[in-house]
Amino acid sequence: MKTKTIVAILAAAALSAPLSAETLDNEAIVQLVDVGLGEEAIIAKIDATASRFDVTTNQLIGLKNAGVPSSVIAAMIAKSNAPSVSTSATVSMDDPDPMVPHASGVYLMADWLPDPKMQYIDATTTNQTKTGGFLGYALTGGIASMSFKAVIPQRSARTAATVQRPTFYFYFDEANSSLSNRGGGNFWMAGAVTSPAEFSLVKFDVKKNRREAKVGKFNIGGAKAGVMTKDQIPFDYERLAPGVFRVQPNIDLEPGEYGFLYSSQTGGGAGMASVGAQTSRIFDFSITD
């Protein structure tokens, strides 16, 4: 067989063979430092690439002696300690394993079912604000407060829990400060929500054909936008992985209507105008007997 033919066969085989994915290790990091790549660039490479770092004490000492900056070493340690999240392209909407990729959003863990699963909570966006206490405000010359309430339709939520202290999972996308690289694109309004700490858990007052929650008040002393502290239900959250949080109320919730409320924008005027033009995104749920 002629040499040219052999070369052609070997080239074709090489092109058809799958390329192995890059995996960073300690040696690769030292090489990047040696060529003068900046700290920020190396850390970005660590965040974006699969890795297999050895972060034992002796290795860390060796990295420091080799000139690796402390910030890069810290990024290597963080990457090594991060929980492993499946990289499957399949995105789930109900898998009970929080480490399985899920579409962006808020989920209720239905662990009371014979086969536990996550229940996706559809977001309700409300830009309707109702006033309350106007008569008292008027009769007292503004001493008594007038309240503003976010209003959402229907008497009850589509998603319900049968336990009084349910567990929720929030999926964000830290790569672009919106929601999730696990599917769903730019889900969060304005792409600026990155933590459950930006939400308020509230209980709704149920009316004839709607639910209401206080989102501000106004009196002679001024205006306050957002859910008042006394109306917020405390909750804790735990970061399980980048963009993945477990959330649970600190207290048992009585049967009723609830929701995680995110006020994304308020009116630009002064006084009442700054409170009364809110747009809120609400992830509502019911607690049943």
mmCIF file of N, CA and C in Angstrom, residues 152-201:
data_model
loop_
_atom_site.group_PDB
_atom_site.id
_atom_site.type_symbol
_atom_site.label_atom_id
_atom_site.label_comp_id
_atom_site.label_asym_id
_atom_site.label_seq_id
_atom_site.Cartn_x
_atom_site.Cartn_y
_atom_site.Cartn_z
ATOM 1 N N ILE A 152 -54.131 38.982 42.677
ATOM 2 C CA ILE A 152 -54.061 37.924 41.670
ATOM 3 C C ILE A 152 -55.424 37.231 41.602
ATOM 4 N N PRO A 153 -55.835 36.801 40.420
ATOM 5 C CA PRO A 153 -57.169 36.224 40.254
ATOM 6 C C PRO A 153 -57.294 34.826 40.848
ATOM 7 N N GLN A 154 -58.522 34.394 41.011
ATOM 8 C CA GLN A 154 -58.893 33.071 41.517
ATOM 9 C C GLN A 154 -58.696 32.994 43.034
ATOM 10 N N ARG A 155 -59.491 32.149 43.644
ATOM 11 C CA ARG A 155 -59.459 32.018 45.103
ATOM 12 C C ARG A 155 -58.345 31.097 45.587
ATOM 13 N N SER A 156 -57.816 30.260 44.712
ATOM 14 C CA SER A 156 -56.799 29.310 45.162
ATOM 15 C C SER A 156 -55.773 29.063 44.059
ATOM 16 N N ALA A 157 -54.599 28.602 44.473
ATOM 17 C CA ALA A 157 -53.505 28.322 43.538
ATOM 18 C C ALA A 157 -53.698 26.964 42.884
ATOM 19 N N ARG A 158 -53.048 26.760 41.758
ATOM 20 C CA ARG A 158 -53.104 25.474 41.060
ATOM 21 C C ARG A 158 -52.240 24.427 41.731
ATOM 22 N N THR A 159 -51.217 24.872 42.460
ATOM 23 C CA THR A 159 -50.293 23.946 43.123
ATOM 24 C C THR A 159 -50.586 23.931 44.611
ATOM 25 N N ALA A 160 -50.692 22.730 45.195
ATOM 26 C CA ALA A 160 -51.057 22.622 46.604
ATOM 27 C C ALA A 160 -50.169 21.615 47.319
ATOM 28 N N ALA A 161 -49.907 21.889 48.606
ATOM 29 C CA ALA A 161 -49.139 20.986 49.461
ATOM 30 C C ALA A 161 -50.030 20.489 50.582
ATOM 31 N N THR A 162 -49.813 19.256 50.997
ATOM 32 C CA THR A 162 -50.592 18.679 52.091
ATOM 33 C C THR A 162 -49.776 18.596 53.379
ATOM 34 N N VAL A 163 -48.589 19.196 53.368
ATOM 35 C CA VAL A 163 -47.769 19.284 54.580
ATOM 36 C C VAL A 163 -47.641 20.748 54.957
ATOM 37 N N GLN A 164 -47.429 21.014 56.239
ATOM 38 C CA GLN A 164 -47.439 22.406 56.710
ATOM 39 C C GLN A 164 -46.086 23.104 56.603
ATOM 40 N N ARG A 165 -45.041 22.326 56.360
ATOM 41 C CA ARG A 165 -43.733 22.948 56.166
ATOM 42 C C ARG A 165 -43.094 22.351 54.913
ATOM 43 N N PRO A 166 -43.601 22.739 53.751
ATOM 44 C CA PRO A 166 -43.134 22.130 52.502
ATOM 45 C C PRO A 166 -41.726 22.601 52.122
ATOM 46 N N THR A 167 -41.114 21.842 51.218
ATOM 47 C CA THR A 167 -39.784 22.169 50.712
ATOM 48 C C THR A 167 -39.904 22.625 49.262
ATOM 49 N N PHE A 168 -39.157 23.673 48.932
ATOM 50 C CA PHE A 168 -39.159 24.225 47.584
ATOM 51 C C PHE A 168 -37.732 24.225 47.041
ATOM 52 N N TYR A 169 -37.639 24.243 45.707
ATOM 53 C CA TYR A 169 -36.337 24.353 45.044
ATOM 54 C C TYR A 169 -36.402 25.484 44.032
ATOM 55 N N PHE A 170 -35.401 26.373 44.096
ATOM 56 C CA PHE A 170 -35.277 27.490 43.161
ATOM 57 C C PHE A 170 -34.097 27.188 42.237
ATOM 58 N N TYR A 171 -34.318 27.319 40.931
ATOM 59 C CA TYR A 171 -33.262 27.098 39.947
ATOM 60 C C TYR A 171 -32.969 28.410 39.221
ATOM 61 N N PHE A 172 -31.749 28.919 39.436
ATOM 62 C CA PHE A 172 -31.290 30.137 38.794
ATOM 63 C C PHE A 172 -30.154 29.813 37.833
ATOM 64 N N ASP A 173 -29.791 30.795 37.024
ATOM 65 C CA ASP A 173 -28.663 30.651 36.105
ATOM 66 C C ASP A 173 -27.615 31.680 36.470
ATOM 67 N N GLU A 174 -26.578 31.246 37.184
ATOM 68 C CA GLU A 174 -25.545 32.185 37.597
ATOM 69 C C GLU A 174 -24.624 32.571 36.445
ATOM 70 N N ALA A 175 -24.725 31.837 35.323
ATOM 71 C CA ALA A 175 -23.846 32.147 34.192
ATOM 72 C C ALA A 175 -24.169 33.502 33.583
ATOM 73 N N ASN A 176 -25.461 33.874 33.563
ATOM 74 C CA ASN A 176 -25.804 35.171 32.976
ATOM 75 C C ASN A 176 -26.762 35.955 33.858
ATOM 76 N N SER A 177 -26.778 35.608 35.161
ATOM 77 C CA SER A 177 -27.585 36.306 36.153
ATOM 78 C C SER A 177 -29.068 36.304 35.824
ATOM 79 N N SER A 178 -29.529 35.264 35.138
ATOM 80 C CA SER A 178 -30.966 35.085 34.973
ATOM 81 C C SER A 178 -31.249 33.654 35.343
ATOM 82 N N LEU A 179 -32.224 33.009 34.742
ATOM 83 C CA LEU A 179 -32.458 31.607 35.062
ATOM 84 C C LEU A 179 -31.906 30.725 34.002
ATOM 85 N N SER A 180 -32.071 29.576 34.047
ATOM 86 C CA SER A 180 -31.110 28.545 34.289
ATOM 87 C C SER A 180 -30.481 28.046 33.027
ATOM 88 N N ASN A 181 -29.213 27.668 33.115
ATOM 89 C CA ASN A 181 -28.588 26.961 32.007
ATOM 90 C C ASN A 181 -29.087 25.534 31.952
ATOM 91 N N ARG A 182 -29.990 25.238 32.844
ATOM 92 C CA ARG A 182 -30.644 23.926 32.829
ATOM 93 C C ARG A 182 -31.936 23.997 32.009
ATOM 94 N N GLY A 183 -32.102 25.031 31.249
ATOM 95 C CA GLY A 183 -33.277 25.151 30.390
ATOM 96 C C GLY A 183 -34.121 26.334 30.804
ATOM 97 N N GLY A 184 -34.889 26.893 29.890
ATOM 98 C CA GLY A 184 -35.822 27.934 30.244
ATOM 99 C C GLY A 184 -35.403 29.333 29.840
ATOM 100 N N GLY A 185 -34.134 29.515 29.484
ATOM 101 C CA GLY A 185 -33.705 30.812 28.997
ATOM 102 C C GLY A 185 -33.824 31.898 30.058
ATOM 103 N N ASN A 186 -34.080 33.117 29.619
ATOM 104 C CA ASN A 186 -34.162 34.258 30.522
ATOM 105 C C ASN A 186 -35.533 34.285 31.178
ATOM 106 N N PHE A 187 -35.692 33.473 32.219
ATOM 107 C CA PHE A 187 -36.990 33.322 32.857
ATOM 108 C C PHE A 187 -37.281 34.440 33.835
ATOM 109 N N TRP A 188 -36.305 34.769 34.670
ATOM 110 C CA TRP A 188 -36.546 35.776 35.685
ATOM 111 C C TRP A 188 -36.645 37.155 35.050
ATOM 112 N N MET A 189 -37.600 37.896 35.543
ATOM 113 C CA MET A 189 -37.856 39.236 35.024
ATOM 114 C C MET A 189 -36.619 40.109 35.182
ATOM 115 N N ALA A 190 -36.220 40.747 34.122
ATOM 116 C CA ALA A 190 -35.058 41.637 34.058
ATOM 117 C C ALA A 190 -33.751 40.883 34.179
ATOM 118 N N GLY A 191 -33.818 39.562 34.339
ATOM 119 C CA GLY A 191 -32.616 38.749 34.390
ATOM 120 C C GLY A 191 -31.708 39.081 35.552
ATOM 121 N N ALA A 192 -32.284 39.600 36.657
ATOM 122 C CA ALA A 192 -31.442 40.090 37.735
ATOM 123 C C ALA A 192 -31.607 39.309 39.025
ATOM 124 N N VAL A 193 -32.429 38.287 39.054
ATOM 125 C CA VAL A 193 -32.704 37.561 40.283
ATOM 126 C C VAL A 193 -31.745 36.392 40.392
ATOM 127 N N THR A 194 -31.043 36.305 41.508
ATOM 128 C CA THR A 194 -30.045 35.248 41.653
ATOM 129 C C THR A 194 -30.129 34.518 42.981
ATOM 130 N N SER A 195 -31.061 34.898 43.866
ATOM 131 C CA SER A 195 -31.118 34.288 45.186
ATOM 132 C C SER A 195 -32.533 34.320 45.739
ATOM 133 N N PRO A 196 -32.937 33.305 46.529
ATOM 134 C CA PRO A 196 -34.242 33.349 47.197
ATOM 135 C C PRO A 196 -34.363 34.510 48.176
ATOM 136 N N ALA A 197 -33.229 35.071 48.601
ATOM 137 C CA ALA A 197 -33.267 36.191 49.537
ATOM 138 C C ALA A 197 -33.976 37.403 48.938
ATOM 139 N N GLU A 198 -34.137 37.440 47.639
ATOM 140 C CA GLU A 198 -34.789 38.561 46.973
ATOM 141 C C GLU A 198 -36.310 38.412 46.934
ATOM 142 N N PHE A 199 -36.820 37.340 47.540
ATOM 143 C CA PHE A 199 -38.257 37.080 47.561
ATOM 144 C C PHE A 199 -38.818 37.275 48.964
ATOM 145 N N SER A 200 -40.118 37.527 49.023
ATOM 146 C CA SER A 200 -40.852 37.556 50.284
ATOM 147 C C SER A 200 -41.907 36.457 50.242
ATOM 148 N N LEU A 201 -41.989 35.687 51.316
ATOM 149 C CA LEU A 201 -43.033 34.672 51.438
ATOM 150 C C LEU A 201 -44.190 35.301 52.194
#
